[in-house]
CSV table of C-alpha atoms and ligand atoms in Angstrom, one decimal:
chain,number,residue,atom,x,y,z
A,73,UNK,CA,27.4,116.5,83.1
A,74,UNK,CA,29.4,117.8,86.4
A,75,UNK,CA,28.1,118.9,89.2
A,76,UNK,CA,29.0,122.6,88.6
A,77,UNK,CA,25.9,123.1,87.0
A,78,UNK,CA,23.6,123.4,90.4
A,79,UNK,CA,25.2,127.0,90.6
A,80,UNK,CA,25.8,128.0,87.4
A,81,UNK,CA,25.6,131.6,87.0
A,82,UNK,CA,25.3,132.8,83.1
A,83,UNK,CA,25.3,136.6,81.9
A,84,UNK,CA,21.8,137.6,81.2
A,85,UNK,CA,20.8,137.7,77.9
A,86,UNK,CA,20.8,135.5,74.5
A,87,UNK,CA,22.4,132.1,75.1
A,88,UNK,CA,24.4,130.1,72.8
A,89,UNK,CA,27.1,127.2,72.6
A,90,UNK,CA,28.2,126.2,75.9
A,91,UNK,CA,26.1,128.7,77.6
A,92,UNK,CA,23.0,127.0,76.2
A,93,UNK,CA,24.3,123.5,77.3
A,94,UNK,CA,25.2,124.5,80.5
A,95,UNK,CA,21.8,125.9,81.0
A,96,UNK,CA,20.1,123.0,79.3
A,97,UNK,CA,22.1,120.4,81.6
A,98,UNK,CA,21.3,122.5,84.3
A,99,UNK,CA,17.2,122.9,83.6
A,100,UNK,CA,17.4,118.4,83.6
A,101,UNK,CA,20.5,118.2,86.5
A,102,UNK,CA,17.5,119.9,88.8
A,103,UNK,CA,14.4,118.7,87.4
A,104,UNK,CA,12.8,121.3,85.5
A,105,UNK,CA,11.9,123.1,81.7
A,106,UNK,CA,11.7,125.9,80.0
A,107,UNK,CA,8.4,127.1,78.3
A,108,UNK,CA,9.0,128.1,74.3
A,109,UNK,CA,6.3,130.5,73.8
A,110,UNK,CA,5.6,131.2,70.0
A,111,UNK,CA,5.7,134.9,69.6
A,112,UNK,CA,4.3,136.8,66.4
A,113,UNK,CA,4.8,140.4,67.3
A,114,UNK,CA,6.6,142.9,69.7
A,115,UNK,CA,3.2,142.5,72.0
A,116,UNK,CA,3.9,138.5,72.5
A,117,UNK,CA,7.5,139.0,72.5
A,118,UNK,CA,7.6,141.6,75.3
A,119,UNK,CA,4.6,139.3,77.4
A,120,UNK,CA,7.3,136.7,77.4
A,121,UNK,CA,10.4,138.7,78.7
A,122,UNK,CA,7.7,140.2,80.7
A,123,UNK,CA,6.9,136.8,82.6
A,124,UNK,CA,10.3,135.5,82.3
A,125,UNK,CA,11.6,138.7,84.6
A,126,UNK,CA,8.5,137.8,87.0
A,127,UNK,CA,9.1,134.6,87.1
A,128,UNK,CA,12.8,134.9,88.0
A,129,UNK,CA,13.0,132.1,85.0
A,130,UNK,CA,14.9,131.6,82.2
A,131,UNK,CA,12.6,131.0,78.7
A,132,UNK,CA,12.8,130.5,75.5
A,133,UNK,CA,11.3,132.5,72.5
A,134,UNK,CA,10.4,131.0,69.6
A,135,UNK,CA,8.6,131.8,66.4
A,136,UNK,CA,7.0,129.6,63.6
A,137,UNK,CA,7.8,130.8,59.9
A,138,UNK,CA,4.1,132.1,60.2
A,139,UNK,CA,4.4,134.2,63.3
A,140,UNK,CA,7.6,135.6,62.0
A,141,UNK,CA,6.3,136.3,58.3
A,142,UNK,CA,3.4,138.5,60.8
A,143,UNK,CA,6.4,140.1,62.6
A,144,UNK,CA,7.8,141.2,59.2
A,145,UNK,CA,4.3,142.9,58.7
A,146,UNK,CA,1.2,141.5,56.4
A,147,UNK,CA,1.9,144.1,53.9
A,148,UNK,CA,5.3,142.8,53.3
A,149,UNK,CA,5.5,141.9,49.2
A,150,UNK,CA,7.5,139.1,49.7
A,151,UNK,CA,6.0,136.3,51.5
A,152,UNK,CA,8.9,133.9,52.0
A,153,UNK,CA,11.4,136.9,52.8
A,154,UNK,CA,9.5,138.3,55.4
A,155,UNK,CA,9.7,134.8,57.0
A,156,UNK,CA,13.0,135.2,57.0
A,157,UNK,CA,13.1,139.2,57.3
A,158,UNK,CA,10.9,139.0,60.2
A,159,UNK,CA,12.6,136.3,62.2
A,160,UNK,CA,15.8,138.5,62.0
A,161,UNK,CA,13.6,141.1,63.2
A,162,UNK,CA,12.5,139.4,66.3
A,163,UNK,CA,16.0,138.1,67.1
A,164,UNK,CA,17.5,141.6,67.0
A,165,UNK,CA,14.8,142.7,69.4
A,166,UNK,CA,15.1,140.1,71.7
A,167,UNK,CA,19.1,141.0,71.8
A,168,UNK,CA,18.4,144.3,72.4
A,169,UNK,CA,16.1,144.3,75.3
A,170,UNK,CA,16.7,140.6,76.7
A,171,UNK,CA,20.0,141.8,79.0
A,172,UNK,CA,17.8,144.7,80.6
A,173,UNK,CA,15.3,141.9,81.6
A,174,UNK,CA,17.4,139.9,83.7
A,175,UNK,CA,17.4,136.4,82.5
A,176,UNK,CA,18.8,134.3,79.8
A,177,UNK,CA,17.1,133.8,76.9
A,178,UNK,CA,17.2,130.9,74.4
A,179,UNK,CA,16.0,132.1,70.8
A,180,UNK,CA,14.3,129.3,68.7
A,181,UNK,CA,12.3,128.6,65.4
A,182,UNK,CA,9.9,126.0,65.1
A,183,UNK,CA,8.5,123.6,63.1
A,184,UNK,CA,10.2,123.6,59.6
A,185,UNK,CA,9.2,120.2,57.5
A,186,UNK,CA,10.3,120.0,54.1
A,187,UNK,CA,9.4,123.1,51.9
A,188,UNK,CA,10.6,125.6,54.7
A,189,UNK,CA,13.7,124.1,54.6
A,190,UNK,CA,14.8,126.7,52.7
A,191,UNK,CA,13.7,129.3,55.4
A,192,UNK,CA,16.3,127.9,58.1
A,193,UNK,CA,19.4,128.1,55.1
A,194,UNK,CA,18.7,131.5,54.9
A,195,UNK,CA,18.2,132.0,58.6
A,196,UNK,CA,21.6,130.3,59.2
A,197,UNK,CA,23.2,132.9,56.0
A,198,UNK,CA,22.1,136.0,58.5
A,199,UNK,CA,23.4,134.1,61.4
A,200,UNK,CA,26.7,133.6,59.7
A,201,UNK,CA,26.8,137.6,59.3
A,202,UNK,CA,25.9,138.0,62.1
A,203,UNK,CA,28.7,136.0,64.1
A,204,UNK,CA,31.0,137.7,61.8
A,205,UNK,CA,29.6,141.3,63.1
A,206,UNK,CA,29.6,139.9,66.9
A,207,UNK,CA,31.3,136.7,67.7
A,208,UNK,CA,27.7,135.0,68.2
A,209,UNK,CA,24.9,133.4,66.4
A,210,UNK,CA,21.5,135.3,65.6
A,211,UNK,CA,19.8,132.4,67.3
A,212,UNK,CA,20.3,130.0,69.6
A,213,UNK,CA,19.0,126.8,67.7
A,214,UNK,CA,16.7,126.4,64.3
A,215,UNK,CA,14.1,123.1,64.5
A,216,UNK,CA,13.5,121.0,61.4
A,217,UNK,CA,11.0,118.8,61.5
A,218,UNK,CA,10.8,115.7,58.7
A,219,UNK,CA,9.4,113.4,61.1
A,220,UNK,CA,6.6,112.5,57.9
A,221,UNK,CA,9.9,111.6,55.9
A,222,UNK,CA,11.5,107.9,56.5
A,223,UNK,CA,13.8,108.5,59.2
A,224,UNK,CA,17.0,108.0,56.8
A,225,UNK,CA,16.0,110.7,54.7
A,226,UNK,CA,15.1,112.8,58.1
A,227,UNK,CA,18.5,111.9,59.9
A,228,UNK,CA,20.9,113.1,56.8
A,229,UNK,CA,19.1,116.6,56.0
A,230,UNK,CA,19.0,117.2,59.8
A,231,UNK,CA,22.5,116.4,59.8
A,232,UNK,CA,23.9,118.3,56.7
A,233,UNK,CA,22.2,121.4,58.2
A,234,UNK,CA,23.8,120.5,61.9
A,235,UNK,CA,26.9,120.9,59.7
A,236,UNK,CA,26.4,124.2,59.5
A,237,UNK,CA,24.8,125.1,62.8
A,238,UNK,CA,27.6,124.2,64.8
A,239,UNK,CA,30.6,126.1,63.6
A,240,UNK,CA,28.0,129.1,64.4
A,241,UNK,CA,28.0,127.2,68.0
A,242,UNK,CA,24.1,126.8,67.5
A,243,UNK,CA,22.2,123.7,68.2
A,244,UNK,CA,19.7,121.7,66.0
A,245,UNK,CA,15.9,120.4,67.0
A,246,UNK,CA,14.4,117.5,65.2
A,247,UNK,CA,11.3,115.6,65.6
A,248,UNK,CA,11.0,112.0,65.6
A,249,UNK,CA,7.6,110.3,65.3
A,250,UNK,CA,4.3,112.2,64.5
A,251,UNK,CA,2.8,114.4,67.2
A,252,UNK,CA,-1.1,114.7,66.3
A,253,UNK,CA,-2.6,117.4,65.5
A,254,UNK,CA,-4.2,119.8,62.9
A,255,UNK,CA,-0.7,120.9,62.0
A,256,UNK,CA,0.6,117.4,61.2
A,257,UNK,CA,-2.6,115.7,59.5
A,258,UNK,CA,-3.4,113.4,62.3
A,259,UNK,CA,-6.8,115.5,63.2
A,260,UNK,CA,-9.7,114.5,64.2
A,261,UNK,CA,-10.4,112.7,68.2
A,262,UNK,CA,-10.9,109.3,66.6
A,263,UNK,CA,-7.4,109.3,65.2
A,264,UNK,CA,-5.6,110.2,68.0
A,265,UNK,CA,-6.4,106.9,70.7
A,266,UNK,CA,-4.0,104.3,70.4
A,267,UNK,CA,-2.6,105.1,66.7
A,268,UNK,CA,1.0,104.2,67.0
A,269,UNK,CA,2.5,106.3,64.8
A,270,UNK,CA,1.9,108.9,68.1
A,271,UNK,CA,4.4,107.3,70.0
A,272,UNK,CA,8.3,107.5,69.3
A,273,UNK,CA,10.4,103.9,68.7
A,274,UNK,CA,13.6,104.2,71.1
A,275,UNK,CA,15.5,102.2,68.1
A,276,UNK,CA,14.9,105.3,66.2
A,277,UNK,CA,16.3,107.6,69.1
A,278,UNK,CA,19.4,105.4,68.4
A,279,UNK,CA,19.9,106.1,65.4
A,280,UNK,CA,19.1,109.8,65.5
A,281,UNK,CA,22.0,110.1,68.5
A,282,UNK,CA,24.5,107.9,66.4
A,283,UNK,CA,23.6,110.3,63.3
A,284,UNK,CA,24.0,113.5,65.0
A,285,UNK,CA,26.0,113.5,68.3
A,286,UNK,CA,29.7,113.7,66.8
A,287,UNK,CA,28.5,116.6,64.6
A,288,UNK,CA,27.0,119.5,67.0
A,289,UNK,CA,24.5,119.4,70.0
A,290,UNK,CA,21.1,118.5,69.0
A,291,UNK,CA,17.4,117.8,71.2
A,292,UNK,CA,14.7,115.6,69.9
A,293,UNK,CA,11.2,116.2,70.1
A,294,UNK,CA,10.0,112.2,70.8
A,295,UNK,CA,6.1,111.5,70.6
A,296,UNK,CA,4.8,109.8,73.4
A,297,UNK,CA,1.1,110.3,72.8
A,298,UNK,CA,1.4,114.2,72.2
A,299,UNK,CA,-0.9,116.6,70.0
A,300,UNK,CA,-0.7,120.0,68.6
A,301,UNK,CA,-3.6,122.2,69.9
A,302,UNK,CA,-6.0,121.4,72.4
A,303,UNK,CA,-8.6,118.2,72.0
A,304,UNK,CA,-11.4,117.0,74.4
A,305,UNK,CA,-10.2,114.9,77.7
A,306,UNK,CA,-9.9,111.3,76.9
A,307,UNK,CA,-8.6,111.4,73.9
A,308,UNK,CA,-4.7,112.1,74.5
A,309,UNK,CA,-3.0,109.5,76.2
A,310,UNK,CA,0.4,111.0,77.1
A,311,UNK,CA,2.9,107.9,77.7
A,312,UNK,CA,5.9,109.7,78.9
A,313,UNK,CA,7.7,106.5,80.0
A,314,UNK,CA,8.3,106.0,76.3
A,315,UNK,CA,11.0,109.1,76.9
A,316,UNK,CA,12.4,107.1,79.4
A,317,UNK,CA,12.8,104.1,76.9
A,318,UNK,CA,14.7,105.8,74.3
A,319,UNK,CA,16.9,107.3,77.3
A,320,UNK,CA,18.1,104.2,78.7
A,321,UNK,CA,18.7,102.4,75.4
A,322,UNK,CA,21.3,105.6,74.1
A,323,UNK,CA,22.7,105.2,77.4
A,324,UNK,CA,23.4,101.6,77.7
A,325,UNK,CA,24.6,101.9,73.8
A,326,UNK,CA,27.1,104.3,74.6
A,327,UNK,CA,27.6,103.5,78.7
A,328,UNK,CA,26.4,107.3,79.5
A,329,UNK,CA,24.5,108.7,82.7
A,330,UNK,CA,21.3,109.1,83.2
A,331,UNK,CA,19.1,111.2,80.5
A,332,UNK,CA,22.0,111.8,78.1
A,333,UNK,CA,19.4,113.5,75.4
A,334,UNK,CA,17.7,116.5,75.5
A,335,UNK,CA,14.3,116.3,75.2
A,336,UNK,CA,11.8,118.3,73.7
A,337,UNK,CA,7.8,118.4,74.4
A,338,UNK,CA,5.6,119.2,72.1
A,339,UNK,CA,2.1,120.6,72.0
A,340,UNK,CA,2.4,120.9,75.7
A,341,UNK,CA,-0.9,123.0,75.9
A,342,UNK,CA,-3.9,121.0,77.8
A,343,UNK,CA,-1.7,119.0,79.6
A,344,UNK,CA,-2.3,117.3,82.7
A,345,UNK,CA,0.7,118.2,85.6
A,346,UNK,CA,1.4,114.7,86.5
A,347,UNK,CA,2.3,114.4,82.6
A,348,UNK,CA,4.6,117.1,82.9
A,349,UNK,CA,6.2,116.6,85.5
A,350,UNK,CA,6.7,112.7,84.6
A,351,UNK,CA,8.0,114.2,81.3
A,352,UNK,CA,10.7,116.3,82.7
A,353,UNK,CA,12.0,113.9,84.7
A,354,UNK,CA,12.8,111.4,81.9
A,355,UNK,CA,15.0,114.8,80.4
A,356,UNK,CA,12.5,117.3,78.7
A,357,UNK,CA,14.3,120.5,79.2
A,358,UNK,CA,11.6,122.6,76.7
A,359,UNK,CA,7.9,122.1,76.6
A,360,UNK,CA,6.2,124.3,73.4
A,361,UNK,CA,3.2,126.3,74.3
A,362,UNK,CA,1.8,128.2,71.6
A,363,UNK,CA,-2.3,127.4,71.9
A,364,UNK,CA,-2.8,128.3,75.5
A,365,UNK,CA,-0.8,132.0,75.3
A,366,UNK,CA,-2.6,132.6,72.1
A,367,UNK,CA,-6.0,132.4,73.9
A,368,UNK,CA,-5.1,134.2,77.1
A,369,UNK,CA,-4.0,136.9,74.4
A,370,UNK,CA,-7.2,137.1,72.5
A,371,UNK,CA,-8.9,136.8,76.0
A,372,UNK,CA,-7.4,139.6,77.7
A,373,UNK,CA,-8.3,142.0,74.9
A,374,UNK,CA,-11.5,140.0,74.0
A,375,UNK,CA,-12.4,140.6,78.0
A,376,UNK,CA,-11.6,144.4,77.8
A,377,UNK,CA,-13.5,145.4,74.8
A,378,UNK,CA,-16.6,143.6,75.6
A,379,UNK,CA,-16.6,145.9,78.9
A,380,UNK,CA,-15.6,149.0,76.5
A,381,UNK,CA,-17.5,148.2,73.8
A,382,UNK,CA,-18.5,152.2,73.2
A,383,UNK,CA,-14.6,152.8,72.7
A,384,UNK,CA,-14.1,150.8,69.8
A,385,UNK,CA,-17.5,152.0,67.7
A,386,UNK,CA,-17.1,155.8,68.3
A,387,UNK,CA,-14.4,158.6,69.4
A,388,UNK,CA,-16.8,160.0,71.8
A,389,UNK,CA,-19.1,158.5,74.6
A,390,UNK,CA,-22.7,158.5,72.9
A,391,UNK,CA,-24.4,159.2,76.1
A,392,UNK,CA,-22.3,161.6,77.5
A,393,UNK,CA,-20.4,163.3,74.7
A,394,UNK,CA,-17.0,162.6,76.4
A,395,UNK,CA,-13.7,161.6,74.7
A,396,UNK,CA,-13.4,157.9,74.6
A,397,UNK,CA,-9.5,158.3,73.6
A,398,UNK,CA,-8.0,156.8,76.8
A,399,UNK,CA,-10.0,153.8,76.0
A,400,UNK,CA,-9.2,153.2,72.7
A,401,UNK,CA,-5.3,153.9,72.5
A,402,UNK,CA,-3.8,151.2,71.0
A,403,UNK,CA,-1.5,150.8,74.3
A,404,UNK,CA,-4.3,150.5,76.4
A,405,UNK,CA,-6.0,147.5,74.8
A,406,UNK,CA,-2.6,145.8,73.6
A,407,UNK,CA,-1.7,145.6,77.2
A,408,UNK,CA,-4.6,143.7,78.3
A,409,UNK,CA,-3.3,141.0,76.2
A,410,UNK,CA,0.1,141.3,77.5
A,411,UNK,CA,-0.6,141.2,81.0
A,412,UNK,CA,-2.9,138.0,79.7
A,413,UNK,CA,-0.1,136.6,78.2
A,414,UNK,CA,2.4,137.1,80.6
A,415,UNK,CA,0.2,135.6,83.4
A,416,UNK,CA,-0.6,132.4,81.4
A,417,UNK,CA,3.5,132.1,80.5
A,418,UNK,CA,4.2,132.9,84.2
A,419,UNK,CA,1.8,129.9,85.3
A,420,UNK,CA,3.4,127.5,82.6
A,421,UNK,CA,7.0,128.2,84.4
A,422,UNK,CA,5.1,127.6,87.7
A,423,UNK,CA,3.8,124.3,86.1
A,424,UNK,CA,7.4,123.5,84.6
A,425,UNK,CA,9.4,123.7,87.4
A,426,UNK,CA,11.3,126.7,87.0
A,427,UNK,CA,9.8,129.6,88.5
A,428,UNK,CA,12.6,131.8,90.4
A,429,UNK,CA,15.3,129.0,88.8
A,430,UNK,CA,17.3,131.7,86.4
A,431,UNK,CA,21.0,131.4,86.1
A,432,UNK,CA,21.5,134.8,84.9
A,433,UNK,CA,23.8,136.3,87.3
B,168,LIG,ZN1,6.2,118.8,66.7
């Protein structure tokens, strides 16, 4: 890391290969992240861009193979090629529209474990298309997350698909350690005080680094206490400083500077500032927020039907006979939860550090 970075000035738009290192060195060089907001439609997607323009901050988009199996539409016949159909989809728009914006945008996947594997090959066969159409990758970086496997088996399927990532000057996400939550199996309160398997090893970090570093960039998401979703106060105990741990061990192995990994946070909904903060300054450049942008979605609309309730039962006002068609137009409502959205991804950038911080030029 040079000191160029503190005025590194990028083109707006999709980021990838050095671009996204430079922006990545740059988000931990002056102590802040980037909220990856899971998107599952043109709605959430444009909320994000929204906030990322009124923020003045760079952000990443990210979809689960879920939200981008919804983006390929319900109706789709084909289950596991809308995943992939879909995701292409959201890529495409984001490349479209994310220049006009005025920031830089990292595009993401999330969580695959072991039977969506076969999602990312085939998101990395369209992004090899797609580099040959345009000189670039689709996306900026795929996540695979075996972090239930024994970390062997984890490390080599990471790296065999790194191999392919990297000539496509994309990066890789891996998990080490399990983060609690409904999504990983470690669900109820009572499970998630104290149990150790919530909190990283730094030998493991090691190894990961070793494994991958001579084959393509990569970021780890560590557990240090972390859950998916949000749980009652009291019973997450966030222990950042075991980031710091696995830092300094990589970098008195190799004799690097300070924070040489890129660190990812997950389930970073519910938590506390001081956590957050004490998070990014051990190297998390990207803290996933999917939970809190979903309710302020659902609240936003939730908040203006219950005070239009008429609108969505009948075409025409009961008592007065009147049209109700400004009220129930699809653009109307929808926009509630985009302005929702938008404000709750604007406050996570205020919270992360990097409101007004773009580097797009
Ligand atoms: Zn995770």
């Amino acid at each position: 890391m040079g000191g160029i970075c503190m005025s590194l000035k990028l083109k707006p738009g999709v980021v990838h290969g050095a671009a996204y290192r430079d922006l990545v060195d740059h988000c931990k060089e002056t102590g802040y992240a980037l909220p990856a907001v899971n998107i599952t439609g043109t709605n959430t997607l444009n909320a994000v861009l929204e906030a990322a323009r009124t923020a003045q901050s760079d952000v990443i988009v990210q979809m689960s193979n879920g939200g981008a199996a919804f983006f390929a539409g319900q109706g789709h016949p084909d289950k596991s090629r809308a995943m992939v159909l879909g995701a292409a989809s959201a890529a495409r728009h984001v490349h479209m529209l994310a220049a006009d914006m005025g920031v830089c945008v990292i595009l993401h996947t999330d969580h695959a474990n072991r039977k969506l594997v076969p999602w990312v090959d085939a998101m990395i066969d369209i992004g090899q298309d797609h580099y040959s159409q345009f000189g670039g990758p689709l996306f900026s970086s795929h996540m695979i997350d075996l972090s239930e496997e024994p970390l062997d088996s984890n490390l080599s399927e990471c790296a065999r698909v790194l191999e392919r990532l990297a000539p496509l000057d994309m990066s890789i996400e891996i998990e080490l350690g399990v983060t609690g939550g409904e999504e990983d199996g470690v669900g109820s309160d009572d499970d998630i005080a104290d149990n150790p398997k919530l909190y990283t090893q730094p030998e493991d970090v090691l190894l990961a680094y070793d494994r991958l570093n001579a084959i393509g960039p990569f970021s780890i998401a560590a557990s240090f206490g972390n859950v998916h979703g949000v749980y009652s106060p009291g019973n997450v105990r966030l222990r950042p400083e075991i980031l710091k741990a696995s830092q300094d061990l990589v970098a008195e192995t190799h004799d690097l500077g300070r924070n040489p990994l890129d660190l990812v946070f997950h389930g970073g909904s519910g938590s506390d500032l001081e956590d957050i903060r004490a998070a990014i300054s051990y190297g998390v450049f990207k803290m996933n927020i999917d939970t809190d942008t979903q309710f302020a979605f659902a609240q936003g609309i939730g908040d203006y039907v219950q005070g239009h309730a008429a609108a969505f039962r009948s075409q025409l006002d009961p008592a007065t006979g009147q049209p109700l068609k400004k009220q129930y137009d699809p653009r109307v409502w929808l926009r509630e939860g985009e302005m929702s959205m938008r404000d709750r991804v604007v406050q996570a950038c205020r919270d992360l550090g990097s409101i007004g911080k773009s580097v797009a030029a």
